[in-house]
Amino acid sequence: MKTLLKTMVSISALMVAMPAAAQEPLKIGAAVYGLNAEFMQIWAEALENHPAVRDGIVTVTIFDGKYDALVQQEQFETMITQGYDGIIFVPIDIEAGAAAVQAASEAGIPVFGSNTRVNSDLLTAYVGSDDVQSGYMEAKYVLDKIGCTGNVVIIEGPIGQSAQIQRLEGNLKALAECPDVKVIEQRTANWSRAEAQTLMENWLTAHPGEIAGVIGQNDEMALGAIEAIKGAKFEVTDFAIAGIDGITDALLAVKAGDMASILQDGAAQAQGALDLAIAAKMPDYKPMSEIWTHYTDMPWNDGKDKAYNVPWTPVTAENVDALLALRN
Amino acid sequence: MLASHAQKYGILIALIVACIFLTFANEYFLTGRNILNVLRQTSINGILAIGMTFVILTRGIDLSVGSIVALAGVVSASLATTSSAAMVAGGPYPVAIAFGAGLAVGMACGAVSGFVVARFNVPAFVATLGMLSAARGLTLIYAGGKPVPNLTDAYRWIGTADLAGIPMPVVAFAVIFLAATWVLTSTRFGRHVYAAGGNPHAAKVSGINVPRIRLLVYVISGGMAGFAGMMLAARTGSALTQAGIAYELDAIAAVVIGGTSLAGGIGRVTGTVIGALLIGVMNNGLDLMGVESYYQQVIKGGLIVAAVMLDQARHKQA
């Protein structure tokens, strides 16, 4: 027993003493809030298909947070114990993740935010898209289409989530430019298509012929509204409908002329964060993801910026086929 | 006696009172279109609750129906999608095959739970809790976490079509309601369900194969959940892996509000349907009036507890 212990101690001492071999890949962990929905699937696939992963410069492990802040906290503890070289963090909640970031920071592990913000100044950098902007863009589309007059409804995300708060801020900013437009209903459908469908069915009954525009804070809910309109035998084209995220079903609906969507590039958010995580450990590293050449509005700046803003892409009849082709 | 009357008619009276109140509170409540809306919005929970009634009558519980909704949805949809990324090779298949597969998946899940309950005497709560987790996991594995979009028109028919102005989900709900009522009141199997739940020992002594009954009620519940899952996918146009989360709670609520005793042996499908309608009317009415959905949850919670209190009062008298 004693010998075994001794051997183990000396092996660990050796490992500490040896400089990390050059070919040893970096170990990066990604803690994401949950993998049940399409958006995070796209994010995760992009991370695993990053050129640096394929070239063996880095290995990534994705931890499914199961929509629970405590689970994410525990996953951070696991990564700290195992000595990861960096952590990419997509928190479930803007506030609840701060303690996890602090723990990693105290252990000397840099944390990179992606997609969802966390209220912590200890993040090394953040790669995401500005939800206020997308909220403004989608509401602007709806208001332009109805000619800045008439009634609209807003279907919101879960009240209090950062995306709901910021997208609403953007919605209201656009609405302020159209003082004649009245918001006759504003309720949450918790990002859910089925819930939004029920809500819209009931609104169509309560406000017959009065709803001109539907601002869905995500695509799922906009799609639910479309199904409700179809179910009630109205013409979808008589409504201006918009959503956010660019999920596959929404791209198909844009193609059919039923709605507008604003694509959130989850793949770029994932790959950008990974490039930053690698650069933090390898000073000579040049970013390998093609997103840096694709988005000229988002310069790499030697990986030294605190925040990288991935631009939104409005999905149009012109680019929808190209975007759909990327999904298969 | 009073409690018994309140139990038998109380829920119906509550439904009528709610409808009268909403008729005065909102001009659109009592319109043909809104009534169809309520029925359509109730149909999925109603069908789940009818299956749940069979299970609860045998002193069981089925917590897995929400996960089965999602699993049956993605499996059947993958056979009926025109999206090449999500389809099963060779698809889209005829809608009968897709529906058959969804129904089979639901019944198979139910059979597994039922077998574990009947053969190994595992408490139903535990067996179906396991299935809740396993079926959700299988859904995510099968669909790779992604929705199955682009369902064929034939598939969407069950969720979106009308039959003489009545939406298909409502027609299906009505047919299932009548069939379940007939099975429970007029067949030997139905009488055995009541007997196996009311007094399993006496049922066994009188020659009823109690484990078989207990197995079959979970198959029925799973089949209903599978059917509901396909109807949900057909209605929303896409089978989602997150579909049906927490649906078991509304289904159990409808059964309990409808007066079926958790102690088994007592209850009627009619009560369950009225319970489901009460939940549906309440959700719809509060939507029409613009009341925040958070209140709906509080009211539903009160109703569930009140219904069980009535049930307990009756047990004391019996």
Coordinates of C-alpha atoms in Angstrom, one line a residue, chain A residues 101 105-106 135 141 162 175 189 197 216 249 275 289-290 292 324:
Chain A
V101 CA -17.5 31.7 -13.1
S105 CA -11.5 32.1 -12.1
E106 CA -10.1 31.5 -8.7
G135 CA -36.0 42.5 -30.9
Y141 CA -40.2 44.2 -39.9
S162 CA -32.3 37.7 -20.3
L175 CA -42.9 50.3 -31.2
A189 CA -45.8 31.4 -24.1
Q197 CA -50.8 28.3 -30.6
G216 CA -43.0 36.4 -31.5
D249 CA -39.0 25.1 -39.3
D275 CA -11.0 30.3 -30.9
S289 CA -12.9 29.2 -37.8
E290 CA -14.1 30.7 -41.0
W292 CA -13.8 35.7 -38.8
L324 CA -31.4 25.6 -45.4

